[in-house]
């Protein structure tokens, strides 16, 4: 049964990979997972679009192994760090937690100190967990030397080892460091990047007090090391990310249709809660509350209201993200509600969408590994203004987190560059949400300004080549 489930999941991913990457792509039809019920939705083929949790966890575990085998050593050597210490306590986990632990681990164990020591290209990076588990044999788990006479539940053994506890852990860490004699010890402290600032003040105080000189003088901030280990994606993750984007598209496609919207009756919040419920029904998650907004001829945001009834002639916009297998998407699409007698979207609105599409083109052309986010922002905005597009750029990394680790390419209110977070360099093998907007005067609306905000996910592969994860919207979703 499990072999059959894996085969069917693989076929679903392969089917999705063969779809054309444009707005008219049709839903994938894949075999049902054994035991799954059909949803009756174009958003997914069954209520388990990514298969069984056990199969998902097996894939995520493999991605973890590849991240620590391929990416971690290269980053440590790039940064000249030979030992990296990442301590954390239960429910106060370091942001790095998701990038270095198994999908079956939901929190740190009491205190866990993860240690990475680079022994050189031949021997590789040694991975030690002082406390906690081996995370599926990717770390060497170190236990206490203290015997505990009480047997484990279901165990025939009368003796077992205690877990490391309290100051004992810091002394074991000191011993590990003294045995390895590192030149640089990286810690996750940063005033710029939240992803590299996971070391809490109490943990830092306890560790530094235990280590003493000369080790404290060898400590350096991990910063780029932590940020890029979280940001880096493996090629083996790309098919899952594409499928995740496909499912997001199909949910939006259905939400912005007559299956969900009845003009003059349905409210904006009805649509967003339908999207939330559909995500839940499909066994998926989301990392933010979706939004559905309305632009209307002669309707300022104040006049349209917070939760307007959707009317004919309205332009619809959604911001929507889903989560599965530890990965996240972020998508913004636009819809149009046809007026009585209309069979297509007015030309002026099509031009508005074309302008934001053009800004997407420019962004992809300028998005290159080795550049900083601020350098990409400057290049994009220079070309945008030369082409007389009135827009803003605010793209961000995505992956293990929705607003992911890595270089920011603008913020909606910082179009002159983002100090610090925009100065980080883009790397091969990371993903971005290309988020932006173009504002256009629409003749059919008496030259009223219409904002075409779009967001689509892209993959920068290991060679630095950029492509859409699934596609990008080039035509409006229609409510008839």
Coordinates of C-alpha atoms in Angstrom, one line a residue:
X1 CA 0.0 0.0 0.0
X2 CA 2.8 2.5 0.9
X3 CA 4.7 1.7 -2.3
X4 CA 1.6 2.4 -4.3
X5 CA 1.0 5.7 -2.5
X6 CA 4.6 6.8 -3.2
X7 CA 4.3 5.9 -6.9
X8 CA 1.0 7.9 -7.2
X9 CA 2.5 10.9 -5.5
X10 CA 5.4 10.8 -7.8
X11 CA 3.1 10.6 -10.9
X12 CA 1.2 13.6 -9.6
X13 CA 4.4 15.7 -9.4
X14 CA 5.5 14.5 -12.9
X15 CA 2.1 15.3 -14.4
X16 CA 2.3 18.8 -12.9
X17 CA 5.8 19.4 -14.2
X18 CA 4.6 18.8 -17.8
X19 CA 1.9 21.6 -17.6
X20 CA 2.5 24.7 -19.7
X21 CA 3.6 27.7 -17.5
X22 CA 1.1 30.3 -18.4
X23 CA -2.2 31.7 -17.2
X24 CA -4.3 29.3 -19.2
X25 CA -2.7 26.2 -17.7
X26 CA -5.4 23.6 -16.8
X27 CA -5.8 21.7 -13.6
X28 CA -3.8 18.5 -13.3
X29 CA -5.8 15.3 -12.9
X30 CA -3.8 12.7 -10.9
X31 CA -4.7 9.4 -9.4
X32 CA -6.2 9.5 -6.0
X33 CA -4.2 8.6 -3.0
X34 CA -5.5 5.3 -1.5
X35 CA -8.1 6.1 1.2
X36 CA -8.5 9.7 0.1
X37 CA -11.9 11.2 -0.7
X38 CA -12.5 13.3 -3.8
X39 CA -13.0 17.0 -3.0
X40 CA -15.1 17.8 -6.0
X41 CA -12.9 20.8 -6.5
X42 CA -10.7 21.9 -9.4
X43 CA -8.2 23.1 -6.7
X44 CA -7.0 19.6 -6.0
X45 CA -7.7 16.1 -7.2
X46 CA -8.3 14.7 -3.7
X47 CA -8.3 15.9 -0.1
X48 CA -4.6 14.8 0.0
X49 CA -3.0 16.6 -2.9
X50 CA 0.5 15.9 -1.6
X51 CA -0.2 12.3 -0.5
X52 CA 0.1 10.8 3.0
X53 CA 1.9 12.6 5.8
X54 CA 4.3 9.7 6.1
X55 CA 5.4 10.1 2.5
X56 CA 5.7 13.9 2.8
X57 CA 7.9 13.5 5.9
X58 CA 10.2 11.0 4.0
X59 CA 10.7 13.6 1.3
X60 CA 11.3 16.4 3.8
X61 CA 13.9 14.2 5.6
X62 CA 15.8 13.7 2.4
X63 CA 15.8 17.4 1.7
X64 CA 17.2 17.9 5.2
X65 CA 20.0 15.4 4.6
X66 CA 20.9 17.1 1.3
X67 CA 20.9 20.6 2.8
X68 CA 23.3 19.5 5.5
X69 CA 25.5 17.4 3.2
X70 CA 25.7 19.8 0.2
X71 CA 24.9 23.3 1.3
X72 CA 26.2 23.6 4.9
X73 CA 29.9 22.7 4.2
X74 CA 30.1 25.1 1.3
X75 CA 28.6 28.0 3.4
X76 CA 30.9 27.4 6.4
X77 CA 34.0 27.4 4.1
X78 CA 32.7 30.5 2.3
X79 CA 32.4 32.3 5.6
X80 CA 35.7 30.9 7.0
X81 CA 33.9 29.4 10.0
X82 CA 35.1 26.1 11.3
X83 CA 32.7 25.7 14.3
X84 CA 29.1 26.8 14.5
X85 CA 27.1 26.6 17.8
X86 CA 23.3 26.8 17.7
X87 CA 21.7 26.5 21.2
X88 CA 18.0 26.7 21.8
X89 CA 15.4 25.7 24.3
X90 CA 11.9 24.2 24.0
X91 CA 9.4 26.7 22.6
X92 CA 12.1 29.3 22.2
X93 CA 13.7 27.8 19.0
X94 CA 16.2 29.6 16.9
X95 CA 14.9 30.6 13.4
X96 CA 17.4 28.1 12.1
X97 CA 15.4 25.3 13.7
X98 CA 13.3 24.5 10.6
X99 CA 16.4 24.2 8.4
X100 CA 18.3 21.7 10.6
X101 CA 15.7 19.4 12.1
X102 CA 13.5 16.6 10.9
X103 CA 9.8 17.1 9.9
X104 CA 8.8 14.9 12.9
X105 CA 10.5 17.3 15.4
X106 CA 8.1 20.1 16.4
X107 CA 10.2 21.8 19.2
X108 CA 13.6 21.7 20.8
X109 CA 14.1 19.1 23.5
X110 CA 14.6 20.9 26.9
X111 CA 17.8 22.5 25.7
X112 CA 19.4 21.3 22.5
X113 CA 22.8 22.6 21.4
X114 CA 23.5 21.8 17.7
X115 CA 27.3 21.9 16.9
X116 CA 28.7 21.9 13.4
X117 CA 32.5 21.4 13.0
X118 CA 34.2 21.5 9.6
X119 CA 37.0 18.9 9.5
X120 CA 37.9 19.8 5.9
X121 CA 36.8 18.7 2.5
X122 CA 37.9 15.1 2.9
X123 CA 36.2 14.4 6.3
X124 CA 33.3 16.9 5.9
X125 CA 31.3 18.6 8.6
X126 CA 30.8 16.8 11.9
X127 CA 27.2 17.3 13.2
X128 CA 26.6 16.9 17.0
X129 CA 23.4 17.4 19.0
X130 CA 24.1 18.0 22.7
X131 CA 20.6 17.1 24.0
X132 CA 17.7 16.1 21.8
X133 CA 17.8 13.4 19.2
X134 CA 19.8 12.6 16.1
X135 CA 17.1 14.0 13.8
X136 CA 17.0 10.8 11.8
X137 CA 20.7 10.1 12.1
X138 CA 21.9 13.4 10.6
X139 CA 23.4 14.4 14.0
X140 CA 25.4 12.4 16.6
X141 CA 23.2 12.7 19.7
X142 CA 25.2 13.0 22.9
X143 CA 23.6 11.9 26.2
X144 CA 24.5 12.4 29.8
X145 CA 26.8 9.9 31.6
X146 CA 24.3 9.8 34.5
X147 CA 22.6 6.4 34.7
X148 CA 18.8 6.3 35.3
X149 CA 17.6 3.0 36.9
X150 CA 13.9 3.4 35.9
X151 CA 13.3 1.5 32.6
X152 CA 11.8 3.2 29.6
X153 CA 8.2 2.4 28.9
X154 CA 8.0 -0.9 27.1
X155 CA 11.7 -1.5 27.5
X156 CA 13.2 -4.7 29.1
X157 CA 16.4 -2.8 30.0
X158 CA 16.8 -1.8 33.7
X159 CA 19.3 1.0 32.9
X160 CA 19.3 3.9 30.5
X161 CA 21.2 7.2 30.2
X162 CA 19.7 10.5 31.4
X163 CA 19.4 13.5 29.1
X164 CA 21.8 16.3 29.3
X165 CA 20.6 19.0 31.7
X166 CA 21.4 22.5 32.9
X167 CA 25.0 23.7 33.2
X168 CA 26.2 20.2 32.4
X169 CA 25.4 20.9 28.7
X170 CA 27.6 24.0 28.6
X171 CA 30.5 21.9 30.1
X172 CA 30.0 19.2 27.5
X173 CA 30.0 22.0 24.8
X174 CA 33.3 23.4 26.3
X175 CA 34.8 19.9 26.1
X176 CA 33.7 19.5 22.5
X177 CA 35.3 22.9 21.6
X178 CA 38.5 22.1 23.5
X179 CA 38.9 18.8 21.7
X180 CA 38.5 20.4 18.3
X181 CA 40.4 23.7 18.8
X182 CA 38.4 25.9 16.3
X183 CA 39.8 29.2 15.1
X184 CA 36.3 30.8 14.6
X185 CA 33.1 30.0 16.5
X186 CA 30.0 31.3 14.9
X187 CA 26.9 32.3 16.9
X188 CA 23.5 33.4 15.7
X189 CA 23.6 37.1 16.8
X190 CA 22.7 39.9 14.4
X191 CA 21.2 43.4 14.6
X192 CA 20.2 43.2 10.9
X193 CA 18.7 39.8 10.2
X194 CA 16.1 38.2 12.4
X195 CA 17.0 34.8 10.9
X196 CA 20.5 35.2 12.2
X197 CA 19.6 36.5 15.7
X198 CA 18.2 33.4 17.3
X199 CA 20.6 33.2 20.3
X200 CA 18.6 34.4 23.3
X201 CA 20.2 36.5 26.0
X202 CA 20.0 33.8 28.7
X203 CA 21.5 31.2 26.5
X204 CA 24.3 33.5 25.5
X205 CA 25.1 34.5 29.1
X206 CA 25.2 30.8 30.2
X207 CA 27.4 29.7 27.3
X208 CA 29.9 32.5 27.5
X209 CA 30.3 32.1 31.2
X210 CA 31.0 28.4 30.8
X211 CA 33.4 28.7 27.9
X212 CA 35.6 31.5 29.2
X213 CA 38.8 32.6 27.6
X214 CA 40.3 32.0 25.1
X215 CA 37.1 30.7 23.4
X216 CA 34.9 33.8 23.8
X217 CA 37.5 35.8 21.9
X218 CA 37.1 33.6 18.9
X219 CA 33.3 34.2 18.6
X220 CA 32.0 35.8 15.4
X221 CA 28.4 36.5 14.2
X222 CA 27.0 33.8 12.0
X223 CA 24.9 36.3 9.9
X224 CA 25.2 35.3 6.3
X225 CA 25.9 31.7 7.2
X226 CA 22.6 31.4 9.0
X227 CA 20.6 33.5 6.5
X228 CA 21.8 31.5 3.5
X229 CA 21.4 28.1 5.0
X230 CA 17.7 28.9 5.6
X231 CA 17.4 30.5 2.1
X232 CA 19.1 27.7 0.1
X233 CA 16.8 25.2 -1.6
X234 CA 17.7 21.9 -3.1
X235 CA 16.9 21.0 -6.8
X236 CA 14.9 18.0 -5.4
X237 CA 12.4 20.4 -3.7
X238 CA 11.5 22.2 -6.9
X239 CA 8.9 19.8 -8.2
X240 CA 7.0 20.0 -4.9
X241 CA 7.2 23.8 -4.9
X242 CA 5.8 23.9 -8.5
X243 CA 2.9 21.6 -7.4
X244 CA 2.2 23.7 -4.4
X245 CA 2.0 26.8 -6.6
X246 CA -0.4 24.9 -9.0
X247 CA -2.7 24.1 -6.1
X248 CA -2.7 27.7 -5.0
X249 CA -3.5 28.9 -8.5
X250 CA -6.5 26.5 -8.7
X251 CA -7.9 27.6 -5.4
X252 CA -7.7 31.2 -6.6
X253 CA -9.2 30.3 -10.0
X254 CA -12.2 28.7 -8.3
X255 CA -12.5 31.5 -5.7
X256 CA -12.7 34.1 -8.5
X257 CA -15.4 32.3 -10.4
X258 CA -19.2 32.0 -10.3
X259 CA -18.8 28.8 -8.2
X260 CA -18.0 31.1 -5.3
X261 CA -19.2 34.6 -6.3
X262 CA -22.7 35.8 -7.1
X263 CA -22.5 39.4 -8.1
X264 CA -24.6 41.6 -5.9
X265 CA -24.7 39.0 -3.1
X266 CA -21.3 37.7 -2.2
X267 CA -19.1 39.9 0.0
X268 CA -15.3 40.1 -0.1
X269 CA -14.9 38.3 3.2
X270 CA -17.1 35.5 2.0
X271 CA -14.5 34.8 -0.7
X272 CA -11.5 35.0 1.6
X273 CA -13.1 32.7 4.2
X274 CA -14.0 30.2 1.4
X275 CA -10.3 30.2 0.5
X276 CA -9.3 29.6 4.1
X277 CA -11.8 26.8 4.4
X278 CA -10.7 25.2 1.1
X279 CA -7.1 25.2 2.3
X280 CA -8.2 23.5 5.6
X281 CA -10.3 20.9 3.8
X282 CA -7.4 20.0 1.5
X283 CA -5.2 19.3 4.6
X284 CA -3.0 22.2 3.9
X285 CA -2.0 25.2 6.0
X286 CA -1.4 28.9 5.4
X287 CA 1.1 31.4 6.9
X288 CA -1.2 34.4 6.8
X289 CA -4.8 35.4 6.5
X290 CA -5.8 35.8 2.8
X291 CA -7.2 39.1 1.7
X292 CA -9.7 39.9 -1.0
X293 CA -10.0 43.6 -2.1
X294 CA -12.2 45.4 -4.6
X295 CA -11.4 48.3 -7.0
X296 CA -14.5 50.0 -8.5
X297 CA -15.2 52.7 -11.0
X298 CA -15.6 56.0 -9.1
X299 CA -15.1 54.0 -5.9
X300 CA -12.3 55.1 -3.6
X301 CA -11.3 52.6 -0.9
X302 CA -13.3 54.6 1.6
X303 CA -16.4 54.4 -0.6
X304 CA -16.0 50.8 -1.4
X305 CA -15.7 49.9 2.3
X306 CA -13.8 47.3 4.3
X307 CA -16.0 44.3 3.3
X308 CA -17.9 45.3 0.2
X309 CA -20.5 43.4 -1.7
X310 CA -19.0 42.4 -5.0
X311 CA -20.7 44.1 -7.9
X312 CA -20.5 43.8 -11.7
X313 CA -17.7 45.9 -13.1
X314 CA -15.5 45.3 -10.0
X315 CA -11.8 44.5 -10.2
X316 CA -10.9 41.9 -7.6
X317 CA -7.5 41.3 -6.0
X318 CA -6.4 38.6 -3.7
X319 CA -3.2 37.9 -1.6
X320 CA -3.0 34.2 -0.8
X321 CA -0.4 31.7 0.4
X322 CA -0.5 28.1 1.3
X323 CA 1.9 25.8 3.3
X324 CA 2.7 22.1 2.8
X325 CA 5.8 19.9 3.4
X326 CA 7.5 22.8 5.2
X327 CA 7.3 25.0 2.1
X328 CA 5.3 28.2 1.5
X329 CA 3.8 30.0 -1.5
X330 CA 2.8 33.7 -1.9
X331 CA 0.4 34.7 -4.8
X332 CA -1.5 37.8 -5.8
X333 CA -4.0 37.5 -8.7
X334 CA -6.6 39.8 -10.2
X335 CA -10.1 39.1 -11.3
X336 CA -12.9 41.0 -13.1
X337 CA -16.7 40.8 -12.7
X338 CA -18.2 41.2 -16.2
X339 CA -21.0 43.8 -16.5
X340 CA -24.2 42.9 -18.2
X341 CA -23.6 42.6 -21.9
X342 CA -19.8 42.4 -21.5
X343 CA -17.9 39.4 -22.8
X344 CA -14.4 40.5 -22.0
X345 CA -12.3 42.7 -19.8
X346 CA -12.1 46.4 -20.9
X347 CA -8.9 47.2 -22.8
X348 CA -7.8 49.7 -20.2
X349 CA -7.8 47.1 -17.5
X350 CA -5.9 44.7 -19.8
X351 CA -3.3 47.4 -20.2
X352 CA -3.0 47.8 -16.4
X353 CA -2.3 44.1 -16.1
X354 CA 0.1 44.2 -19.1
X355 CA 2.1 47.0 -17.3
X356 CA 2.5 44.9 -14.1
X357 CA 3.5 41.9 -16.4
X358 CA 6.2 44.1 -18.0
X359 CA 7.5 45.0 -14.5
X360 CA 7.6 41.3 -13.7
X361 CA 9.7 40.7 -16.9
X362 CA 12.2 43.4 -15.9
X363 CA 12.5 42.0 -12.4
X364 CA 13.3 38.5 -13.7
X365 CA 15.9 39.9 -16.1
X366 CA 17.6 41.8 -13.2
X367 CA 17.3 39.1 -10.6
X368 CA 20.8 37.6 -10.6
X369 CA 22.9 35.7 -8.0
X370 CA 25.8 37.8 -6.8
X371 CA 23.8 41.1 -6.8
X372 CA 22.5 42.6 -3.7
X373 CA 18.8 43.2 -3.3
X374 CA 19.4 47.0 -3.4
X375 CA 21.3 46.6 -6.7
X376 CA 18.4 44.7 -8.2
X377 CA 15.9 47.3 -7.0
X378 CA 17.8 50.2 -8.4
X379 CA 18.2 48.5 -11.8
X380 CA 14.5 47.5 -12.0
X381 CA 13.2 51.0 -11.0
X382 CA 15.6 52.7 -13.5
X383 CA 14.2 50.6 -16.4
X384 CA 10.6 50.9 -15.1
X385 CA 10.8 54.7 -15.2
X386 CA 12.5 54.7 -18.6
X387 CA 9.5 52.7 -19.9
X388 CA 7.1 55.2 -18.2
X389 CA 5.5 52.6 -15.9
X390 CA 4.2 54.0 -12.6
X391 CA 5.0 51.2 -10.2
X392 CA 6.7 50.0 -7.0
X393 CA 8.8 46.9 -6.4
X394 CA 8.9 44.9 -3.1
X395 CA 10.0 41.3 -3.8
X396 CA 11.1 39.0 -1.1
X397 CA 12.7 35.5 -0.6
X398 CA 10.4 32.6 0.1
X399 CA 10.8 28.9 1.1
X400 CA 10.8 27.6 4.7
X401 CA 9.2 30.9 5.7
X402 CA 6.7 33.0 3.8
X403 CA 8.8 36.2 4.1
X404 CA 12.0 34.2 3.8
X405 CA 15.6 34.6 4.6
X406 CA 17.8 36.5 2.1
X407 CA 18.0 39.8 0.3
X408 CA 15.0 42.1 0.2
X409 CA 14.3 43.8 -3.1
X410 CA 12.7 46.9 -1.8
X411 CA 9.8 47.4 0.6
X412 CA 6.6 49.1 -0.5
X413 CA 7.5 52.1 1.5
X414 CA 11.3 51.9 0.9
X415 CA 11.9 52.4 -2.8
X416 CA 15.3 53.9 -2.3
X417 CA 16.7 50.7 -0.9
X418 CA 16.5 48.8 2.3
X419 CA 19.6 49.3 4.5
X420 CA 21.1 46.1 5.8
X421 CA 18.6 43.6 4.6
X422 CA 18.7 44.9 1.1
X423 CA 22.5 44.8 1.1
X424 CA 22.7 41.0 1.3
X425 CA 23.6 39.1 -1.8
X426 CA 21.3 36.8 -3.8
X427 CA 22.6 33.2 -4.1
X428 CA 22.0 30.4 -6.6
X429 CA 19.4 27.9 -5.4
X430 CA 16.9 30.1 -3.7
X431 CA 13.3 31.1 -4.3
X432 CA 11.7 34.5 -4.5
X433 CA 8.2 36.0 -4.5
X434 CA 8.2 38.6 -7.2
X435 CA 5.9 41.1 -5.6
X436 CA 5.1 44.5 -7.2
X437 CA 2.4 46.8 -8.6
X438 CA 1.8 49.1 -11.5
X439 CA -0.7 51.9 -11.5
X440 CA -2.4 52.8 -14.8
X441 CA -5.1 55.3 -15.9
X442 CA -8.0 53.4 -17.4
X443 CA -9.9 55.3 -20.2
X444 CA -13.1 53.3 -19.7
X445 CA -13.1 54.4 -16.1
X446 CA -12.6 58.1 -17.1
X447 CA -8.9 57.7 -16.6
X448 CA -9.3 56.6 -13.0
X449 CA -6.1 55.1 -11.7
X450 CA -6.2 51.3 -11.2
X451 CA -3.5 49.4 -9.3
X452 CA -2.5 46.1 -10.7
X453 CA -0.7 44.3 -7.9
X454 CA 0.8 40.9 -8.7
X455 CA 2.9 38.3 -6.9
X456 CA 4.2 35.1 -8.3
X457 CA 6.9 32.7 -7.0
X458 CA 10.1 32.0 -8.9
X459 CA 13.0 29.5 -8.7
X460 CA 16.6 30.5 -9.0
X461 CA 18.2 27.2 -9.8
X462 CA 21.7 26.0 -8.8
X463 CA 23.1 27.5 -12.0
X464 CA 21.6 30.9 -11.4
X465 CA 18.9 30.6 -14.0
X466 CA 15.5 32.2 -13.0
X467 CA 12.1 30.7 -14.0
X468 CA 8.5 30.9 -12.7
X469 CA 7.8 28.2 -10.2
X470 CA 4.5 27.5 -12.0
X471 CA 3.6 30.5 -14.2
X472 CA 2.4 34.0 -14.0
X473 CA -1.1 35.6 -14.5
X474 CA -1.5 37.3 -17.9
X475 CA -5.3 37.4 -18.1
X476 CA -7.9 38.2 -15.5
X477 CA -9.9 35.6 -13.8
X478 CA -13.5 36.2 -14.9
X479 CA -16.7 36.2 -12.9
X480 CA -19.6 36.1 -15.4

